[in-house]
Amino acid sequence: MNHAIKQATTRLQVLVPAAIDGPFTYASQVPLAAGSLVGVNFANRHLVGAVWPVAADMAVPEAKLKYVSNVLDVPPLPRELMQFIDAVASFTLAPLGAVLQLCGLAHAAKLVKRPLTAPDYQPTLPTLSPEQAKAATALAAQKTKPILLDGVTGSGKTEVYFHVIADALAAALDAQILVLLPEISLTHQWIERFTKTFGGAPTVWHSHLTPAQRRKHWQATANGTARVIVGARSALFLPFQNLQLIVVDEEHDPSFKQEDGVLYHARDMAVMRARFAQAAVILSSATPSLETLLNVESGKYIRVELPQRFGVAEMPTVTLIDLLNEPPERGEFLSPTAKQAMLQTLARGEQVLLFLNRRGYAPLLLCRTCGHRFQCDNCSAWMVMHGKNIAHATLQCHHCGTRKKVPDKCPSCEAEAEMFAACGPGIERVTEEVRNMFALDETAPRLVMLSSDEAVAPEQWSAIERGEVDIIIGTQIIAKGHHFPRLTLVIVVDADMGLGGADLRAGERTFQLLHQLGGRAGRAEISGTVMIQTSQPQHPIMQALKRHDRNAVMKLERQLRQQGNWPPYGQLASILLDGVNEQNVLRAAQQLAREAPHDPRITVLGPAPAPLSKLRGQFRFRLLVKADKTIHLQRTLSGWLTGKKFTGVRIKLDVNPYYFL
Ligand SMILES: [Zn+2]
Ligand SMILES: [Zn+2]
């Protein structure tokens, strides 16, 4: 009897979504295919795990084996997804189970009552210009190498890849397509456009879905009902059954880099998943990243170009306003030239957009009596003032979220609050300045302020598109994707903010952002103007913007990074240590530095305090590891760091970091 049970028992390796490095051994009454999803008991929790395609561990004694509690009624994870999970873990050095966690297996646990119905796409595709048609043909022909779809803003990249999507859908009835967008705020307009073109909605995947929607969409992806999935970076880990094409829109966008948990770059990982899935991959951008451009040069990627703006619209004229020669009035932030241009544009019945990437009213509040600056208690950062009236304003830390009322008295000299001075501009303050330009009656322009402080309703975007708003004032969220046909003047309030500073890619990013803003102006029949306020008009980035000269910027960036052996010429990793006791953190960082591998091809910089040397009460020190391309960086790092533990100190490892705060 006993013997018979043993015969029926199969050993399996099950990977569970938890911060563990590999699968555990379980028993099952029946053999299960690799990728099958099973419920298991793990560390007193019930988890959904996946049967991992590795040989079962026979060393675990029979008596210690736990049985899987149930087998879920969904298709097993495809092999390419499991290979992809392995590869992401090897690249990022994150625990294998932590990468599996990104796949959201728990969404399979309870089958939805009303599953997604299969969409019936009936595409009515836009007619392409000869150049677009040529590009679409080139895209459709390339199946083995990633493609960079390279075209200026407004050149019709979306129309072109819509054709490729339609072809892929038609080629196989079970084909699935993934479109990655850098931000949720962009998806609304994209979905509308897609739905109009394809006669059916895509399946959406991002963090704003309700739990019920997530389950439904996950299951529809797993069983193949969902055919076109659009989402943020996490959609990359969905269990597609037959992934045929991945489109990464705005491939250069820094928000594709995941900053919590598993630190991966969704663009690079999309290329990786496409390789395992044998799917085509299209990276689309008007301002491709240096990494991608170099991959084109080396022949790893293919470039398909769309050289002109589609239709009649011309590239906007870029004017640099020298803030030193042409300063704004005292206490103001818009130069006379910018204000003049605003008035003229409004008089023609066209829209104006003012861009400033700073939320709140003022980035700093200080006491004029003693010079005290209001700083966050938890972070090495100034508190940002929100609201213009000191009596009602709040002080907010944009790093840890702390907020409090502005105190009645200076904490340092007890001067009254009327002695406090708000320094520098935030978008609330620029909005106030613009309001003050006009009489407060029905002739005043209609104005809207948009920032990430409040979610922008789809209706708000539509109202702007329809021209029901005259002036738009906003932060980064207005820079991307949106198409405002009546917009003809863009004013960049402070273009100097991004330049300088510790960011490796600051120049490239500033160019991308400002170029993108320029792309908002004059996209219909009317041509546009971009005015950039800067105190460094001679800066090469500014000069390149004026000439629309992307190559000049990229040439400069290449030189800088090549000279310093920075990525993509060399490899880089960041080791960030943090903890509540500053001395402990520093000592741990110093010890790691002493134990660094000795190799002339590796340079370890630091430890140095991170630019944000204190965040949420944690003190932060960083080591930067620069390595030659010939080094196997991951192997080196794990050899060095594995088993290193310091009481009260966390170690966060980021291979190919993008943020250095
Ligand atoms: Zn004071
Ligand atoms: Zn803070």
XYZ file of C-alpha atoms and ligand atoms in Angstrom:
663
model
C 0.000 0.000 0.000
C 2.705 2.350 1.067
C 4.660 1.312 -1.981
C 1.786 2.180 -4.308
C 1.556 5.740 -3.035
C 5.243 6.243 -3.636
C 4.814 5.112 -7.217
C 2.126 7.708 -7.801
C 4.132 10.543 -6.353
C 5.966 12.842 -8.732
C 8.583 15.289 -7.552
C 8.456 18.793 -9.000
C 10.460 21.973 -8.665
C 8.054 24.842 -8.043
C 9.119 28.463 -8.214
C 7.043 30.764 -6.039
C 6.714 34.538 -6.320
C 8.893 35.556 -3.371
C 12.389 36.932 -2.881
C 14.103 33.552 -3.283
C 16.793 32.450 -5.689
C 15.342 29.229 -7.020
C 12.512 26.697 -7.055
C 11.609 24.361 -4.174
C 10.772 20.685 -4.319
C 7.129 19.633 -3.989
C 5.242 16.438 -4.606
C 2.254 15.834 -6.848
C -0.080 12.861 -7.384
C 0.082 13.389 -11.135
C 2.915 14.487 -13.388
C 2.583 18.143 -14.367
C 3.950 19.905 -17.414
C 6.583 22.592 -16.945
C 4.933 25.967 -16.574
C 1.786 24.560 -14.913
C 0.453 26.893 -12.261
C -0.058 25.294 -8.874
C -1.164 26.375 -5.449
C 1.417 25.570 -2.796
C 2.034 26.215 0.823
C 5.203 28.232 1.197
C 6.429 29.595 4.538
C 2.886 29.320 5.918
C 1.407 31.245 3.041
C -0.688 29.949 0.181
C 0.963 31.030 -3.062
C 0.487 30.397 -6.748
C 3.751 29.115 -8.186
C 4.920 27.651 -11.457
C 6.359 24.203 -12.131
C 9.876 25.138 -13.155
C 11.602 23.326 -16.021
C 14.523 21.918 -14.033
C 15.244 18.423 -12.772
C 13.568 17.578 -9.455
C 15.743 17.506 -6.371
C 15.869 13.892 -5.199
C 17.875 14.733 -2.088
C 14.891 16.116 -0.198
C 13.651 13.295 2.062
C 10.248 11.922 1.190
C 8.863 12.734 4.624
C 9.650 16.424 4.225
C 7.893 16.767 0.886
C 4.768 18.846 0.729
C 2.138 18.184 -1.896
C 0.952 20.907 -4.238
C -2.529 21.783 -3.031
C -4.173 22.377 -6.394
C -3.525 22.784 -10.098
C -4.957 25.910 -11.664
C -7.195 25.759 -14.685
C -5.155 28.059 -16.941
C -2.670 27.235 -19.693
C 0.885 26.611 -18.417
C 3.391 29.454 -18.713
C 5.007 29.265 -22.135
C 8.621 28.107 -22.138
C 9.844 31.398 -23.611
C 8.441 33.259 -20.609
C 10.288 31.006 -18.184
C 13.508 31.441 -20.158
C 12.889 35.183 -20.090
C 12.394 35.175 -16.309
C 15.685 33.305 -15.908
C 17.446 35.805 -18.150
C 16.021 38.866 -16.362
C 17.159 37.437 -13.023
C 20.650 36.788 -14.388
C 20.895 40.269 -15.866
C 19.546 42.274 -12.920
C 20.876 39.876 -10.240
C 17.410 39.986 -8.669
C 16.141 36.779 -6.990
C 14.461 34.473 -9.515
C 11.264 34.388 -7.451
C 11.157 38.188 -7.373
C 11.157 38.245 -11.174
C 8.395 35.622 -11.260
C 6.425 37.931 -8.986
C 6.270 40.440 -11.856
C 4.177 37.913 -13.811
C 1.225 38.290 -11.437
C 0.404 34.577 -11.167
C -2.022 35.288 -8.330
C -4.395 36.687 -10.976
C -4.964 33.125 -12.104
C -6.179 31.945 -8.696
C -9.836 32.853 -9.065
C -11.313 32.483 -12.534
C -13.463 35.466 -13.511
C -17.163 34.838 -14.026
C -17.447 36.921 -17.154
C -14.227 36.532 -19.116
C -13.134 38.982 -21.761
C -14.817 38.343 -25.098
C -12.558 38.031 -28.088
C -12.360 41.369 -29.888
C -13.390 41.380 -33.514
C -10.872 43.730 -35.050
C -11.879 45.127 -38.433
C -9.090 47.540 -39.208
C -9.727 50.573 -41.384
C -6.149 51.636 -41.776
C -5.077 55.167 -42.589
C -3.694 55.692 -46.071
C 0.053 55.978 -45.899
C 2.264 58.442 -47.702
C 4.791 56.803 -50.054
C 7.478 57.197 -47.377
C 5.304 55.688 -44.671
C 4.315 52.826 -46.945
C 7.979 52.136 -47.622
C 8.669 52.090 -43.894
C 5.731 49.751 -43.206
C 6.981 47.329 -45.839
C 10.486 47.407 -44.371
C 9.097 46.745 -40.889
C 6.961 43.841 -42.021
C 9.923 42.247 -43.810
C 12.220 42.240 -40.770
C 11.614 39.399 -38.347
C 14.985 38.588 -36.852
C 16.529 41.862 -35.735
C 14.996 44.586 -33.571
C 13.939 47.607 -35.599
C 14.304 51.241 -34.700
C 11.421 53.186 -36.229
C 13.041 56.570 -36.332
C 10.965 59.586 -37.304
C 10.429 63.140 -36.129
C 7.374 63.970 -34.025
C 4.351 64.070 -36.289
C 5.915 61.936 -39.032
C 3.271 59.263 -38.521
C 5.149 56.490 -36.730
C 1.950 55.239 -35.080
C 0.107 54.932 -38.399
C 3.021 52.941 -39.739
C 3.192 50.457 -36.893
C -0.621 50.153 -36.887
C -0.213 48.659 -40.357
C 2.324 46.186 -39.003
C -0.029 45.262 -36.138
C -2.888 44.709 -38.586
C -0.665 42.453 -40.689
C 0.402 40.418 -37.668
C -3.212 40.003 -36.517
C -4.211 38.838 -39.970
C -1.261 36.463 -40.350
C -2.246 34.189 -37.452
C -5.571 33.942 -35.666
C -3.890 33.410 -32.306
C -1.163 36.045 -32.713
C -0.724 38.384 -29.747
C 0.814 41.831 -29.846
C 2.206 43.892 -27.005
C 2.546 47.674 -27.154
C 4.526 49.301 -24.346
C 3.969 52.972 -23.602
C 6.141 54.857 -21.126
C 3.309 56.308 -19.052
C -0.282 55.595 -18.156
C -1.244 59.181 -18.931
C -0.514 58.433 -22.582
C -2.656 55.353 -22.889
C -6.026 57.126 -23.136
C -5.269 58.897 -26.394
C -3.527 55.838 -27.772
C -6.492 53.578 -26.965
C -8.908 55.983 -28.643
C -6.804 56.051 -31.743
C -6.356 52.300 -31.809
C -10.053 51.630 -31.238
C -11.019 53.980 -34.043
C -8.593 52.318 -36.434
C -9.202 48.687 -35.493
C -12.905 48.819 -34.651
C -12.259 47.297 -31.226
C -10.441 48.180 -28.034
C -7.064 46.804 -27.010
C -6.632 45.063 -23.662
C -5.093 47.430 -21.145
C -2.504 46.576 -18.504
C -1.297 49.086 -15.926
C -1.347 49.853 -12.229
C -4.606 51.844 -12.318
C -6.785 48.809 -13.111
C -9.091 47.461 -10.412
C -8.232 44.005 -9.033
C -11.190 42.540 -10.933
C -10.027 44.124 -14.211
C -6.523 42.866 -13.635
C -7.720 39.298 -13.167
C -9.862 39.495 -16.267
C -7.142 40.973 -18.462
C -4.468 38.640 -17.119
C -6.593 35.580 -17.790
C -7.535 36.825 -21.252
C -3.833 37.195 -22.049
C -3.049 33.758 -20.671
C -5.772 32.004 -22.640
C -5.101 33.962 -25.811
C -8.392 35.908 -25.986
C -6.620 39.246 -25.620
C -4.792 39.849 -28.870
C -3.488 43.392 -28.573
C -2.277 44.383 -25.120
C -1.195 47.932 -24.382
C 0.445 48.790 -21.126
C 3.212 50.132 -19.006
C 6.452 48.237 -18.453
C 4.932 45.488 -16.264
C 2.912 44.197 -19.236
C 6.165 42.718 -20.463
C 5.794 39.890 -17.948
C 2.289 38.792 -18.956
C 1.813 35.128 -19.969
C 1.258 35.612 -23.713
C 0.590 32.335 -25.485
C 1.741 33.402 -28.925
C 3.591 36.675 -28.762
C 4.347 37.778 -32.330
C 5.223 41.458 -32.041
C 6.343 43.944 -29.382
C 6.218 47.679 -30.022
C 8.063 49.931 -27.579
C 6.769 53.439 -28.183
C 9.015 56.366 -27.147
C 11.822 53.874 -26.591
C 14.164 56.569 -25.267
C 11.857 57.415 -22.374
C 13.574 57.172 -18.971
C 10.398 55.938 -17.275
C 10.919 52.529 -18.895
C 13.468 51.979 -16.176
C 11.852 50.298 -13.167
C 13.075 51.878 -9.933
C 11.613 49.573 -7.265
C 12.028 45.890 -6.638
C 13.531 44.258 -9.701
C 15.505 47.057 -11.378
C 15.026 46.365 -15.073
C 14.822 48.506 -18.167
C 11.649 47.592 -20.033
C 13.015 48.506 -23.468
C 16.065 46.303 -23.130
C 14.051 43.493 -21.592
C 11.463 43.790 -24.395
C 14.235 43.057 -26.882
C 15.226 40.090 -24.736
C 11.702 38.679 -24.484
C 11.166 39.113 -28.212
C 14.280 37.026 -28.801
C 13.038 34.162 -26.632
C 9.526 34.371 -28.083
C 10.888 34.713 -31.628
C 8.717 37.779 -31.988
C 9.440 40.919 -33.980
C 10.258 44.047 -32.004
C 9.850 47.679 -33.025
C 11.402 50.520 -31.012
C 9.792 53.790 -31.974
C 11.128 57.267 -31.259
C 11.721 60.759 -32.583
C 14.789 61.072 -30.390
C 16.261 57.575 -30.010
C 18.553 56.834 -27.110
C 22.287 56.681 -27.669
C 22.176 52.991 -26.725
C 19.750 52.219 -29.528
C 21.597 54.351 -32.080
C 24.820 52.494 -31.335
C 23.022 49.173 -31.714
C 21.954 50.353 -35.159
C 25.517 51.305 -36.035
C 26.904 47.968 -34.950
C 24.327 46.157 -37.051
C 22.468 44.569 -34.119
C 19.367 46.641 -34.903
C 17.909 47.803 -38.205
C 16.863 51.416 -38.652
C 13.751 52.393 -40.627
C 13.487 56.139 -41.074
C 10.533 58.445 -41.540
C 12.218 61.677 -42.472
C 9.375 64.179 -42.807
C 6.424 65.429 -40.915
C 3.310 63.858 -42.329
C 0.897 66.201 -44.061
C 1.400 69.910 -44.235
C 2.776 70.697 -40.793
C 6.337 72.001 -40.631
C 8.816 71.622 -37.790
C 8.348 74.479 -35.318
C 10.686 77.444 -35.217
C 12.860 77.398 -32.098
C 13.860 80.700 -30.480
C 16.239 80.958 -27.550
C 15.515 83.721 -25.045
C 18.632 84.740 -23.144
C 17.430 85.296 -19.583
C 20.525 87.301 -18.716
C 20.056 89.744 -21.602
C 16.313 89.820 -21.376
C 15.401 89.226 -17.757
C 11.797 88.963 -16.569
C 10.446 91.718 -14.291
C 11.461 91.402 -10.651
C 9.595 88.541 -8.973
C 8.448 87.193 -12.339
C 9.624 84.342 -14.524
C 8.447 85.136 -18.039
C 10.544 87.446 -20.212
C 8.881 90.368 -22.037
C 9.442 88.609 -25.386
C 7.668 85.471 -24.198
C 4.731 87.499 -22.880
C 4.470 89.442 -26.136
C 4.398 86.228 -28.152
C 1.701 84.823 -25.850
C -0.547 87.820 -26.408
C -0.118 87.653 -30.180
C -0.872 83.941 -30.273
C -4.003 84.337 -28.151
C -5.147 87.233 -30.347
C -5.053 84.863 -33.334
C -7.285 82.441 -31.422
C -4.523 79.840 -31.032
C -3.287 77.925 -27.983
C -0.250 78.543 -25.799
C 1.534 75.942 -23.667
C 3.881 76.858 -20.835
C 6.169 74.138 -19.563
C 7.950 74.024 -16.230
C 8.943 70.754 -14.690
C 8.359 71.882 -11.135
C 5.236 71.169 -9.138
C 3.973 73.523 -6.455
C 4.347 77.270 -5.991
C 8.013 77.691 -5.099
C 10.847 75.162 -4.755
C 12.182 76.823 -1.602
C 10.906 78.897 1.289
C 13.374 80.858 3.384
C 13.328 83.268 6.299
C 14.538 86.722 5.287
C 15.503 87.567 8.865
C 17.944 84.759 9.572
C 18.280 82.937 6.264
C 16.726 79.704 7.583
C 15.726 77.368 4.759
C 12.875 74.941 5.299
C 14.237 71.455 4.828
C 12.596 68.022 5.100
C 13.278 66.302 8.426
C 13.637 62.932 6.707
C 15.504 63.868 3.543
C 18.356 66.074 2.460
C 15.981 68.149 0.329
C 14.179 71.493 0.478
C 10.479 71.497 1.221
C 8.465 72.732 -1.753
C 5.839 75.356 -1.031
C 2.380 74.541 -2.411
C -0.172 77.370 -2.476
C 0.716 81.035 -2.736
C -0.826 82.375 0.442
C 1.578 81.735 3.355
C -1.337 81.456 5.794
C -2.815 78.495 3.895
C 0.185 77.098 2.085
C 1.748 73.725 2.787
C 5.335 72.587 2.679
C 5.822 69.288 0.865
C 8.774 67.022 0.395
C 8.631 65.638 -3.148
C 10.879 62.750 -2.180
C 9.154 61.225 0.850
C 5.730 62.879 0.671
C 5.906 64.614 4.063
C 3.585 67.602 4.163
C 2.869 70.185 6.821
C 1.443 73.661 7.210
C 3.865 76.565 6.900
C 4.621 77.416 10.548
C 3.553 80.783 12.020
C 7.078 81.568 13.158
C 10.567 80.825 11.924
C 11.794 77.729 13.811
C 15.258 79.254 13.975
C 14.776 82.967 14.865
C 11.044 83.104 15.644
C 10.431 85.832 13.060
C 6.796 86.075 11.919
C 5.719 84.216 8.787
C 5.455 87.473 6.859
C 9.249 87.468 6.811
C 9.286 84.251 4.774
C 10.191 84.513 1.097
C 9.186 82.053 -1.612
C 12.164 81.486 -3.914
C 12.039 80.379 -7.537
C 9.152 79.279 -9.715
C 6.801 76.315 -9.551
C 3.907 75.927 -11.971
C 1.421 77.422 -9.492
C 3.476 80.584 -9.417
C 3.785 80.788 -13.194
C 0.023 80.295 -13.429
C -0.440 83.223 -11.070
C 1.884 85.355 -13.179
C -0.059 84.516 -16.339
C -3.411 85.254 -14.643
C -2.089 88.655 -13.595
C -1.446 89.550 -17.233
C -5.162 89.716 -17.931
C -8.242 91.473 -16.630
C -10.379 89.258 -14.423
C -13.458 89.210 -16.621
C -15.004 87.156 -19.392
C -12.310 88.337 -21.810
C -9.654 86.505 -19.781
C -8.171 83.481 -21.555
C -9.312 80.077 -20.369
C -6.479 78.489 -18.482
C -5.685 75.024 -17.232
C -2.830 73.864 -15.002
C -1.779 70.223 -15.232
C 0.658 68.401 -13.001
C 1.088 64.976 -11.509
C -0.404 66.308 -8.238
C -3.808 65.532 -9.659
C -4.738 62.900 -12.188
C -5.790 64.471 -15.478
C -9.196 63.213 -16.553
C -9.487 62.005 -20.157
C -12.215 64.634 -20.599
C -9.709 67.348 -19.738
C -7.368 66.227 -22.499
C -10.248 66.143 -24.957
C -11.328 69.669 -23.969
C -7.820 70.914 -24.691
C -7.798 69.111 -28.033
C -11.105 70.700 -28.982
C -9.645 74.135 -28.277
C -11.806 74.851 -25.209
C -8.694 75.989 -23.357
C -6.435 78.884 -24.392
C -3.442 78.475 -22.111
C -2.056 75.195 -20.798
C 0.489 75.318 -18.000
C 2.047 72.063 -16.995
C 4.865 69.837 -15.867
C 6.383 66.839 -17.621
C 3.003 65.146 -18.086
C 2.119 67.496 -20.945
C 5.313 66.808 -22.862
C 4.349 63.457 -24.263
C 2.059 62.038 -26.849
C -0.793 64.478 -26.730
C -1.855 66.072 -29.922
C -3.259 69.599 -29.662
C -4.100 70.831 -33.152
C -4.663 74.464 -32.101
C -1.423 74.736 -30.156
C 1.111 76.983 -31.885
C 3.302 78.420 -29.134
C 5.282 76.487 -26.545
C 7.216 78.410 -23.905
C 9.806 76.518 -21.893
C 10.026 78.562 -18.695
C 13.340 77.221 -17.419
C 15.391 75.057 -19.743
C 18.489 75.143 -17.547
C 17.081 72.832 -14.873
C 17.996 69.591 -16.577
C 21.508 70.555 -17.648
C 24.455 70.109 -15.366
C 24.050 67.898 -12.334
C 25.135 64.348 -11.778
C 22.977 62.591 -14.348
C 24.941 60.697 -16.943
C 22.277 61.244 -19.581
C 21.281 64.816 -18.656
C 22.199 66.336 -22.015
C 20.472 63.638 -24.019
C 17.377 63.810 -21.822
C 17.092 67.584 -21.948
C 17.268 67.431 -25.713
C 14.654 64.666 -25.861
C 12.280 66.479 -23.537
C 12.569 69.872 -25.221
C 12.353 68.307 -28.657
C 9.225 66.459 -27.597
C 7.681 69.677 -26.326
C 8.454 71.258 -29.670
C 6.556 68.400 -31.239
C 3.374 69.558 -29.496
C 3.415 72.861 -31.407
C 1.889 73.305 -34.818
C 0.909 69.769 -35.696
C -2.104 70.643 -37.825
C -2.202 73.249 -40.574
C -0.592 76.025 -38.566
C 3.146 75.997 -37.966
C 4.415 76.513 -34.451
C 7.026 78.299 -32.408
C 8.972 77.081 -29.401
C 10.523 79.691 -27.117
C 13.145 78.439 -24.738
C 14.131 80.622 -21.798
C 17.704 79.861 -20.794
C 20.673 81.524 -19.180
C 22.988 79.371 -21.309
C 21.925 80.041 -24.913
C 25.404 79.076 -26.116
C 25.176 75.595 -24.564
C 25.626 72.994 -27.341
C 22.284 71.371 -26.440
C 20.469 74.701 -26.815
C 22.185 75.450 -30.103
C 21.349 71.996 -31.416
C 17.693 72.440 -30.465
C 17.573 75.680 -32.368
C 18.812 73.912 -35.486
C 16.737 70.738 -34.868
C 20.094 69.033 -34.951
C 19.804 65.709 -33.181
C 23.056 64.455 -34.619
C 25.010 67.281 -33.008
C 23.652 66.397 -29.566
C 24.326 62.717 -30.034
C 27.842 63.385 -31.261
C 28.556 65.388 -28.140
C 27.032 62.724 -25.896
C 29.056 60.004 -27.567
C 32.296 61.868 -27.047
C 31.564 62.423 -23.378
C 30.609 58.839 -22.703
C 33.331 57.327 -24.836
C 36.002 59.383 -23.092
C 34.779 58.352 -19.660
C 34.063 54.756 -20.694
C 30.463 55.236 -19.525
C 27.577 53.147 -20.919
C 26.997 52.109 -23.579
C 30.768 52.063 -24.145
C 31.549 50.556 -20.764
C 29.380 48.879 -18.162
C 28.088 50.470 -14.991
C 26.489 49.282 -11.780
C 25.398 51.185 -8.719
C 25.579 49.787 -5.211
C 23.489 51.895 -2.899
C 23.695 51.293 0.836
C 21.239 52.824 3.254
C 20.266 52.679 6.894
C 19.257 54.834 9.847
C 22.739 54.932 11.380
C 24.998 57.048 9.181
C 28.267 55.654 10.583
C 27.173 52.050 10.109
C 26.185 52.699 6.528
C 29.472 54.438 5.778
C 31.519 51.671 7.422
C 29.674 48.998 5.444
C 30.255 50.927 2.217
C 33.944 51.317 3.018
C 34.277 47.627 3.752
C 32.635 46.718 0.440
C 34.997 49.088 -1.342
C 38.026 47.462 0.321
C 36.846 44.028 -0.756
C 36.231 45.107 -4.354
C 37.612 42.774 -7.024
C 41.106 43.617 -8.198
C 41.084 43.864 -11.951
C 42.526 46.685 -14.053
C 39.360 46.587 -16.138
C 37.194 47.462 -13.119
C 37.058 50.827 -11.371
C 35.152 51.293 -8.142
C 34.197 54.890 -7.379
C 33.233 55.871 -3.842
C 31.796 55.361 -1.378
C 30.321 58.820 -1.632
C 27.111 60.208 -0.157
C 24.324 59.879 -2.741
C 23.054 63.239 -4.107
C 20.034 62.672 -1.860
C 22.264 61.758 1.081
C 19.255 61.228 3.332
C 15.897 59.899 2.168
C 12.938 58.955 4.370
C 15.213 58.999 7.388
C 17.765 56.662 5.784
C 21.342 57.735 5.199
C 22.604 56.794 1.764
C 26.051 56.055 0.380
C 26.887 54.847 -3.081
C 29.575 52.902 -4.856
C 29.725 53.077 -8.634
C 31.297 50.180 -10.452
C 32.644 50.898 -13.916
C 33.753 47.939 -15.937
C 35.193 47.298 -19.332
C 32.921 45.601 -21.886
C 35.069 42.477 -21.732
C 34.103 41.827 -18.106
C 31.172 39.597 -17.186
C 29.793 42.246 -14.877
C 27.034 40.178 -13.265
C 29.409 37.337 -12.407
C 31.892 39.786 -10.934
C 29.241 41.530 -8.866
C 27.703 38.373 -7.473
C 31.126 36.974 -6.628
C 31.839 40.129 -4.699
C 28.488 40.764 -3.037
C 26.979 37.340 -2.400
C 26.690 36.686 1.299
C 27.635 40.241 2.281
C 25.340 41.326 5.095
C 25.584 44.269 7.460
C 23.252 44.733 10.397
C 20.856 47.612 9.816
C 22.190 48.326 6.319
C 20.391 47.526 3.101
C 22.238 46.975 -0.160
C 20.489 47.878 -3.395
C 22.222 46.752 -6.548
C 21.335 48.369 -9.866
C 22.942 47.007 -13.022
C 22.968 49.753 -15.673
C 21.453 52.466 -13.469
C 19.542 55.419 -14.919
C 18.870 57.487 -11.828
C 21.561 58.711 -9.533
C 19.663 60.622 -6.842
Zn 14.391 83.068 10.715
Zn 11.387 64.089 2.680
